[in-house]
CSV table of C-alpha atoms in Angstrom, one decimal:
chain,number,residue,atom,x,y,z
W,1,MET,CA,0.1,0.1,0.0
W,2,LYS,CA,1.5,3.8,-0.5
W,3,ALA,CA,0.4,7.0,0.7
W,4,ASP,CA,1.6,10.5,0.2
W,5,VAL,CA,1.2,11.5,3.8
W,6,VAL,CA,-0.1,8.9,6.3
W,7,ILE,CA,-1.5,10.4,10.1
W,8,VAL,CA,-1.8,8.5,12.8
W,9,GLY,CA,-4.5,9.5,15.1
W,10,ALA,CA,-8.2,10.0,14.2
W,11,GLY,CA,-9.2,12.5,17.5
W,12,VAL,CA,-9.7,15.7,16.0
W,13,VAL,CA,-6.4,16.9,15.2
W,14,GLY,CA,-6.4,13.8,13.2
W,15,SER,CA,-9.0,14.7,11.1
W,16,SER,CA,-8.8,17.6,10.8
W,17,ILE,CA,-5.5,17.7,9.6
W,18,ALA,CA,-7.5,14.8,7.4
W,19,ARG,CA,-9.5,17.1,6.0
W,20,GLU,CA,-7.7,20.3,5.4
W,21,LEU,CA,-5.0,17.8,3.2
W,22,SER,CA,-8.0,16.8,1.7
W,23,ARG,CA,-8.6,20.2,0.0
W,24,TYR,CA,-4.7,18.3,-2.4
W,25,ARG,CA,-4.1,16.1,-4.4
W,26,LEU,CA,-2.5,13.7,-2.7
W,27,ARG,CA,-3.6,9.9,-1.4
W,28,ILE,CA,-4.0,10.6,2.5
W,29,VAL,CA,-4.9,7.3,4.8
W,30,LEU,CA,-5.5,8.1,8.0
W,31,LEU,CA,-4.4,5.5,11.0
W,32,GLU,CA,-6.7,5.1,14.4
W,33,LYS,CA,-6.2,2.5,16.9
W,34,GLU,CA,-9.9,2.0,18.2
W,35,VAL,CA,-13.0,0.7,16.7
W,36,ASP,CA,-13.9,4.0,15.9
W,37,PHE,CA,-12.9,8.1,15.6
W,38,CYS,CA,-12.8,10.5,19.5
W,39,TYR,CA,-12.3,7.4,21.4
W,40,GLY,CA,-9.3,8.9,23.4
W,41,ALA,CA,-8.8,12.9,24.6
W,42,SER,CA,-10.4,13.7,21.9
W,43,GLY,CA,-14.0,12.8,23.4
W,44,ALA,CA,-12.8,13.3,26.7
W,45,ASN,CA,-12.9,16.9,26.7
W,46,GLY,CA,-15.0,19.6,27.4
W,47,GLY,CA,-15.7,21.0,24.3
W,48,VAL,CA,-14.8,24.7,25.2
W,49,ILE,CA,-13.0,26.7,22.2
W,50,HIS,CA,-10.6,28.8,23.7
W,51,ALA,CA,-10.5,32.4,22.9
W,52,GLY,CA,-6.8,32.5,23.5
W,53,PHE,CA,-5.6,34.4,26.7
W,54,HIS,CA,-4.0,31.1,28.8
W,55,ASP,CA,-0.1,31.1,27.1
W,56,PRO,CA,1.9,33.4,25.9
W,57,LYS,CA,3.0,34.0,22.6
W,58,THR,CA,6.4,32.8,22.9
W,59,THR,CA,4.6,28.8,23.2
W,60,LEU,CA,3.1,27.3,19.8
W,61,LYS,CA,0.1,27.1,21.8
W,62,GLY,CA,-0.3,31.1,22.3
W,63,GLN,CA,0.4,32.1,18.7
W,64,LEU,CA,-2.3,29.5,17.5
W,65,ASN,CA,-5.1,29.8,19.7
W,66,ALA,CA,-6.1,33.0,18.9
W,67,PRO,CA,-6.3,32.6,15.4
W,68,GLY,CA,-7.9,28.4,16.2
W,69,ASN,CA,-11.0,30.4,17.7
W,70,ALA,CA,-11.8,32.9,15.3
W,71,VAL,CA,-12.0,29.4,12.5
W,72,TYR,CA,-15.1,27.9,14.3
W,73,PRO,CA,-18.3,29.8,13.5
W,74,GLN,CA,-17.6,29.0,9.7
W,75,LEU,CA,-15.9,25.6,10.3
W,76,ALA,CA,-19.3,24.4,12.2
W,77,ARG,CA,-21.6,26.0,9.5
W,78,GLU,CA,-19.3,23.6,6.9
W,79,LEU,CA,-19.8,20.9,9.3
W,80,LYS,CA,-23.1,21.6,10.6
W,81,VAL,CA,-22.0,20.5,14.2
W,82,PRO,CA,-23.3,22.6,16.7
W,83,TYR,CA,-21.6,25.4,18.2
W,84,GLN,CA,-22.0,28.3,20.9
W,85,GLN,CA,-19.4,31.7,21.2
W,86,VAL,CA,-20.8,31.3,25.0
W,87,GLY,CA,-17.7,33.7,25.9
W,88,HIS,CA,-15.2,32.7,29.5
W,89,LEU,CA,-15.5,34.0,32.7
W,90,ILE,CA,-12.4,33.3,35.2
W,91,VAL,CA,-13.7,33.8,38.2
W,92,ALA,CA,-11.3,35.3,41.3
W,93,VAL,CA,-13.0,34.4,44.7
W,94,SER,CA,-10.8,35.0,47.4
W,95,GLU,CA,-8.8,38.3,47.0
W,96,GLU,CA,-5.2,36.2,46.6
W,97,GLU,CA,-7.0,35.3,43.4
W,98,VAL,CA,-7.2,38.6,41.8
W,99,PRO,CA,-3.6,38.6,40.5
W,100,ALA,CA,-4.0,35.8,38.5
W,101,VAL,CA,-7.0,36.6,36.6
W,102,HIS,CA,-4.9,39.8,35.8
W,103,GLN,CA,-2.2,38.2,34.6
W,104,GLU,CA,-4.4,36.2,32.5
W,105,TYR,CA,-5.7,39.8,31.8
W,106,GLU,CA,-1.9,40.6,29.8
W,107,THR,CA,-1.6,37.4,28.8
W,108,GLY,CA,-5.0,38.0,26.9
W,109,ARG,CA,-4.2,41.4,25.2
W,110,HIS,CA,-0.3,40.8,24.5
W,111,ASN,CA,-2.3,38.4,22.0
W,112,GLY,CA,-4.3,40.3,20.6
W,113,VAL,CA,-7.6,38.6,22.4
W,114,GLU,CA,-10.5,40.7,23.4
W,115,VAL,CA,-10.7,40.3,27.0
W,116,ARG,CA,-12.2,42.7,30.0
W,117,ILE,CA,-12.3,42.7,33.9
W,118,VAL,CA,-15.5,42.8,35.2
W,119,GLU,CA,-16.0,43.7,38.8
W,120,ARG,CA,-18.3,42.0,40.7
W,121,GLU,CA,-21.5,43.5,40.0
W,122,GLU,CA,-21.3,43.0,36.6
W,123,LEU,CA,-20.1,40.0,36.9
W,124,HIS,CA,-23.0,38.5,38.9
W,125,ARG,CA,-25.3,39.5,35.5
W,126,LEU,CA,-23.4,37.9,33.4
W,127,GLU,CA,-23.6,34.6,35.4
W,128,PRO,CA,-26.1,35.1,38.6
W,129,ASN,CA,-25.2,31.5,39.3
W,130,LEU,CA,-21.6,32.0,40.5
W,131,THR,CA,-20.9,32.0,44.7
W,132,PRO,CA,-21.5,35.2,46.3
W,133,GLN,CA,-17.9,35.2,47.1
W,134,ALA,CA,-17.1,35.8,43.5
W,135,ILE,CA,-15.0,39.5,43.3
W,136,CYS,CA,-13.9,39.9,40.0
W,137,ALA,CA,-13.7,38.0,36.6
W,138,LEU,CA,-11.8,38.2,33.5
W,139,TYR,CA,-14.7,38.0,30.4
W,140,ALA,CA,-13.6,37.1,27.9
W,141,PRO,CA,-16.5,36.6,24.4
W,142,ALA,CA,-15.2,34.7,22.0
W,143,ALA,CA,-14.7,31.7,23.5
W,144,GLY,CA,-17.0,29.0,22.4
W,145,ILE,CA,-18.7,25.8,23.1
W,146,VAL,CA,-18.9,22.2,20.8
W,147,ASP,CA,-19.6,18.8,21.0
W,148,PRO,CA,-16.2,17.1,20.1
W,149,LEU,CA,-17.4,14.1,19.4
W,150,LYS,CA,-19.9,15.5,16.6
W,151,LEU,CA,-17.3,17.5,15.3
W,152,THR,CA,-14.4,14.8,15.1
W,153,ILE,CA,-16.9,12.9,13.2
W,154,ALA,CA,-18.4,15.5,10.3
W,155,LEU,CA,-14.2,16.4,10.2
W,156,ALA,CA,-13.8,12.9,9.4
W,157,GLU,CA,-16.6,12.3,7.3
W,158,ASN,CA,-15.4,15.0,5.7
W,159,ALA,CA,-11.9,14.4,5.2
W,160,GLN,CA,-13.1,10.6,4.0
W,161,ALA,CA,-15.2,12.1,1.5
W,162,ASN,CA,-12.7,14.1,-0.1
W,163,GLY,CA,-11.2,11.1,-0.9
W,164,VAL,CA,-8.6,10.6,2.2
W,165,GLU,CA,-8.6,6.3,3.2
W,166,ILE,CA,-9.4,6.3,6.9
W,167,LEU,CA,-8.7,2.9,8.7
W,168,LEU,CA,-9.8,2.3,12.1
W,169,GLN,CA,-8.6,-1.3,14.1
W,170,THR,CA,-5.2,-0.6,12.5
W,171,PRO,CA,-2.5,1.4,15.5
W,172,CYS,CA,0.4,2.4,14.3
W,173,THR,CA,3.3,-0.3,15.1
W,174,GLY,CA,6.6,1.0,14.2
W,175,LEU,CA,8.1,3.1,11.4
W,176,GLY,CA,10.5,2.0,8.6
W,177,LEU,CA,13.2,4.1,8.1
W,178,ASP,CA,15.7,4.3,5.6
W,179,ARG,CA,19.1,6.5,6.4
W,180,GLY,CA,17.1,8.3,8.5
W,181,LYS,CA,14.2,9.2,6.4
W,182,ILE,CA,10.2,7.5,6.7
W,183,LYS,CA,10.3,5.2,4.3
W,184,GLU,CA,7.1,3.0,5.7
W,185,VAL,CA,4.8,3.1,8.0
W,186,HIS,CA,3.8,-0.7,9.8
W,187,SER,CA,0.2,-1.9,12.1
W,188,ASN,CA,-0.1,-5.8,12.8
W,189,SER,CA,-2.1,-6.0,9.2
W,190,LEU,CA,0.3,-4.2,6.7
W,191,SER,CA,2.5,-1.9,6.0
W,192,ILE,CA,2.1,1.8,4.5
W,193,ALA,CA,5.1,3.1,2.2
W,194,THR,CA,5.2,6.7,3.0
W,195,PRO,CA,7.3,9.8,3.0
W,196,PHE,CA,5.4,12.0,5.4
W,197,VAL,CA,3.4,11.5,8.6
W,198,VAL,CA,2.1,13.2,10.9
W,199,ASN,CA,1.6,12.1,14.6
W,200,ALA,CA,-1.4,12.6,15.6
W,201,ALA,CA,-2.1,10.2,18.1
W,202,GLY,CA,-1.9,12.3,21.2
W,203,VAL,CA,-0.8,10.3,24.1
W,204,TYR,CA,-0.3,7.0,22.4
């Protein structure tokens, strides 16, 4: 079997990459060791689409988070996946926690994210169910929520419709190298000759 690109892992990252690469004239194979998509971290997370205020721009995550957040409204429409831009509150419930809220605010501003500090009265209007101890919060209106299972399945199915070959119950068990370069991906049942491998296997 031959492929231009082999992607290992059909979670949200691997499925997103497969969908993006399916725009090009490439033979792409997506491998997943489980019986279906989204069995690992992608199926066990809270589905929060972060605004981009947590990580500084000196990190890759800090550079990519806000631009990634911005694609979700259009992505959700294209894939017909439920998505809501509900905003995000990081709440201080004691004076000791207030500096951390302000630090997140500074990181968000430096990253170009729309953020502001909301004080007690406005905070309780925004979220009436908060504890009375809440003092202030960072508010990031661009944050959203999505169903991670529906999103991952939609990404993978769209990639498949565009020609990506998806092999479930096919773990990557090793790589064949030639003078330090990847030449093959091995599984229990087959080998795939390929010059490019994308490791999207998460903790595996």
